[in-house]
């Protein structure tokens, strides 16, 4: 398929709530394939349709070659542990910067596959972090909104500095 252009922070579309997918067809399968190509080109481990400017509830994760590619349509967290963990996070829409974010250590995620069948996945560690991060994105919550104001301002300054250096 095709690697698409990723929209970058501070684009307002990153703060928009994505609409549920209601049609499970070849266009959806093509979108997932494009998201995977875009994710690999970025590179990253997770991407949503909103990252490429499409307001649909679609997530693609590829945490490792061994684990493979997984597509999640209309994912939602239905349970989260009280136990928390801190993990570095970043975004394909804000390349070059990361910061520690605290989130529940384990989650249960209900989602649909490409055919529309419903599934429930239990996740912990990195996969749990990724689910929460990408579902936040679908809900219009960009990852830096989970940081304190001071940390958020520092991340934005680091990002702007890195962007300025790459522009020349």
Short mmCIF file of C-alpha atoms in Angstrom, two decimals:
data_model
loop_
_atom_site.label_atom_id
_atom_site.label_comp_id
_atom_site.label_asym_id
_atom_site.label_seq_id
_atom_site.Cartn_x
_atom_site.Cartn_y
_atom_site.Cartn_z
CA UNK A 1 0.00 0.00 0.00
CA UNK A 2 1.22 3.54 0.70
CA UNK A 3 2.95 5.43 3.47
CA UNK A 4 0.86 8.53 4.06
CA UNK A 5 1.92 11.92 5.37
CA UNK A 6 1.68 12.20 9.15
CA UNK A 7 0.17 15.37 10.53
CA UNK A 8 2.37 16.98 13.15
CA UNK A 9 1.88 18.79 16.43
CA UNK A 10 0.28 21.32 16.96
CA UNK A 11 -2.24 20.49 14.17
CA UNK A 12 -5.77 20.89 15.62
CA UNK A 13 -6.87 17.58 14.07
CA UNK A 14 -4.79 15.83 16.75
CA UNK A 15 -7.29 17.13 19.31
CA UNK A 16 -10.39 15.95 17.45
CA UNK A 17 -12.47 12.98 18.59
CA UNK A 18 -12.48 10.23 15.96
CA UNK A 19 -15.78 8.76 14.75
CA UNK A 20 -16.61 5.07 15.14
CA UNK A 21 -16.08 2.84 12.13
CA UNK A 22 -19.41 1.51 10.87
CA UNK A 23 -18.42 -0.01 7.51
CA UNK A 24 -16.04 -2.98 7.45
CA UNK A 25 -14.94 -3.22 3.82
CA UNK A 26 -11.93 -3.13 1.49
CA UNK A 27 -11.48 0.61 2.11
CA UNK A 28 -10.98 -0.12 5.83
CA UNK A 29 -8.49 -2.91 5.05
CA UNK A 30 -6.62 -0.52 2.73
CA UNK A 31 -6.56 2.15 5.46
CA UNK A 32 -5.05 -0.36 7.91
CA UNK A 33 -2.42 -1.37 5.31
CA UNK A 34 -1.57 2.31 4.70
CA UNK A 35 -1.32 2.91 8.45
CA UNK A 36 1.11 0.00 8.77
CA UNK A 37 3.28 1.32 5.92
CA UNK A 38 3.18 4.80 7.47
CA UNK A 39 4.05 3.41 10.91
CA UNK A 40 7.05 1.53 9.55
CA UNK A 41 8.26 4.57 7.58
CA UNK A 42 7.95 6.88 10.62
CA UNK A 43 9.24 4.65 12.41
CA UNK A 44 7.03 3.89 15.37
CA UNK A 45 5.19 1.14 17.24
CA UNK A 46 1.66 2.54 17.15
CA UNK A 47 -0.41 4.79 14.90
CA UNK A 48 -4.03 5.90 14.55
CA UNK A 49 -6.06 7.06 11.58
CA UNK A 50 -6.13 10.61 13.09
CA UNK A 51 -2.31 10.70 12.80
CA UNK A 52 -2.80 10.80 9.03
CA UNK A 53 -5.77 13.17 9.20
CA UNK A 54 -8.55 10.57 9.01
CA UNK A 55 -11.08 10.91 11.82
CA UNK A 56 -11.88 7.23 12.31
CA UNK A 57 -11.34 4.97 15.32
CA UNK A 58 -8.59 2.79 13.83
CA UNK A 59 -5.33 1.79 15.56
CA UNK A 60 -2.41 -0.26 14.26
CA UNK A 61 0.23 -1.60 16.66
CA UNK A 62 3.48 -3.37 15.80
CA UNK A 63 5.39 -3.69 19.06
CA UNK A 64 7.87 -6.25 17.74
CA UNK A 65 8.44 -8.51 14.75
CA UNK A 66 7.72 -11.56 16.91
CA UNK A 67 4.43 -10.12 18.16
CA UNK A 68 3.31 -9.10 14.68
CA UNK A 69 0.90 -6.46 13.48
CA UNK A 70 -2.44 -5.95 15.16
CA UNK A 71 -5.30 -3.74 14.00
CA UNK A 72 -7.91 -2.48 16.44
CA UNK A 73 -11.16 -1.00 15.14
CA UNK A 74 -13.28 1.04 17.59
CA UNK A 75 -11.12 0.10 20.60
CA UNK A 76 -12.21 1.06 24.09
CA UNK A 77 -10.75 0.43 27.51
CA UNK A 78 -13.31 -1.46 29.58
CA UNK A 79 -11.11 -2.01 32.66
CA UNK A 80 -7.87 -0.51 34.00
CA UNK A 81 -5.81 -1.62 36.99
CA UNK A 82 -5.29 0.57 40.03
CA UNK A 83 -1.60 -0.31 39.79
CA UNK A 84 0.32 2.31 37.79
CA UNK A 85 3.53 2.28 35.81
CA UNK A 86 5.72 4.94 34.25
CA UNK A 87 6.90 4.48 30.69
CA UNK A 88 8.52 6.79 28.14
CA UNK A 89 6.08 7.91 25.46
CA UNK A 90 6.33 9.91 22.27
CA UNK A 91 4.36 10.29 19.05
CA UNK A 92 4.79 9.89 15.31
CA UNK A 93 3.17 13.34 15.20
CA UNK A 94 5.85 14.80 17.47
CA UNK A 95 9.03 12.95 16.47
CA UNK A 96 12.25 13.24 18.39
CA UNK A 97 10.93 13.80 21.90
CA UNK A 98 9.79 11.49 24.68
CA UNK A 99 8.79 11.85 28.30
CA UNK A 100 7.75 9.53 31.12
CA UNK A 101 3.97 9.17 31.43
CA UNK A 102 2.18 7.41 34.28
CA UNK A 103 -0.71 5.12 33.34
CA UNK A 104 -2.47 1.99 34.61
CA UNK A 105 -0.19 -1.04 34.32
CA UNK A 106 -2.90 -3.35 32.95
CA UNK A 107 -6.00 -2.82 30.81
CA UNK A 108 -8.75 -4.80 29.11
CA UNK A 109 -9.61 -3.50 25.64
CA UNK A 110 -12.75 -4.31 23.66
CA UNK A 111 -12.34 -3.83 19.91
CA UNK A 112 -13.44 -5.08 16.51
CA UNK A 113 -11.30 -6.72 13.85
CA UNK A 114 -11.37 -5.95 10.12
CA UNK A 115 -14.48 -8.07 9.64
CA UNK A 116 -16.34 -6.34 12.49
CA UNK A 117 -16.11 -9.25 14.95
CA UNK A 118 -15.74 -8.16 18.59
CA UNK A 119 -12.79 -9.19 20.75
CA UNK A 120 -11.53 -8.55 24.27
CA UNK A 121 -7.79 -8.29 24.89
CA UNK A 122 -6.01 -8.21 28.23
CA UNK A 123 -2.79 -6.22 28.06
CA UNK A 124 -0.01 -5.27 30.44
CA UNK A 125 3.28 -3.41 30.27
CA UNK A 126 4.15 -1.80 26.93
CA UNK A 127 1.02 -3.10 25.15
CA UNK A 128 -1.19 -1.61 27.90
CA UNK A 129 0.65 1.71 27.58
CA UNK A 130 0.22 1.68 23.79
CA UNK A 131 -3.50 0.93 24.00
CA UNK A 132 -4.05 3.82 26.39
CA UNK A 133 -1.86 6.18 24.36
CA UNK A 134 -3.56 5.41 21.03
CA UNK A 135 -7.11 5.36 22.45
CA UNK A 136 -6.36 8.76 24.02
CA UNK A 137 -5.42 9.94 20.51
CA UNK A 138 -8.75 8.64 19.15
CA UNK A 139 -10.46 10.62 21.92
CA UNK A 140 -8.61 13.81 20.93
CA UNK A 141 -6.18 13.66 23.87
CA UNK A 142 -2.64 14.21 22.61
CA UNK A 143 -0.09 12.40 24.79
CA UNK A 144 1.53 15.55 26.21
CA UNK A 145 -1.80 16.45 27.83
CA UNK A 146 -1.03 13.63 30.31
CA UNK A 147 2.05 15.56 31.52
CA UNK A 148 2.30 18.28 34.14
CA UNK A 149 2.25 21.78 32.69
CA UNK A 150 6.00 22.19 33.33
CA UNK A 151 6.93 18.88 31.64
CA UNK A 152 4.56 19.64 28.74
CA UNK A 153 6.18 23.04 28.17
CA UNK A 154 9.65 21.46 28.26
CA UNK A 155 8.64 18.77 25.75
CA UNK A 156 7.20 21.39 23.39
CA UNK A 157 10.42 23.45 23.62
CA UNK A 158 12.56 20.37 22.91
CA UNK A 159 10.32 19.50 19.95
CA UNK A 160 10.45 23.02 18.53
CA UNK A 161 14.23 23.07 18.93
CA UNK A 162 14.58 19.67 17.20
CA UNK A 163 12.24 20.77 14.39
CA UNK A 164 14.18 23.99 13.91
CA UNK A 165 17.44 22.04 13.68
CA UNK A 166 16.03 19.69 11.02
CA UNK A 167 14.70 22.57 8.93
CA UNK A 168 18.14 24.03 8.73
#
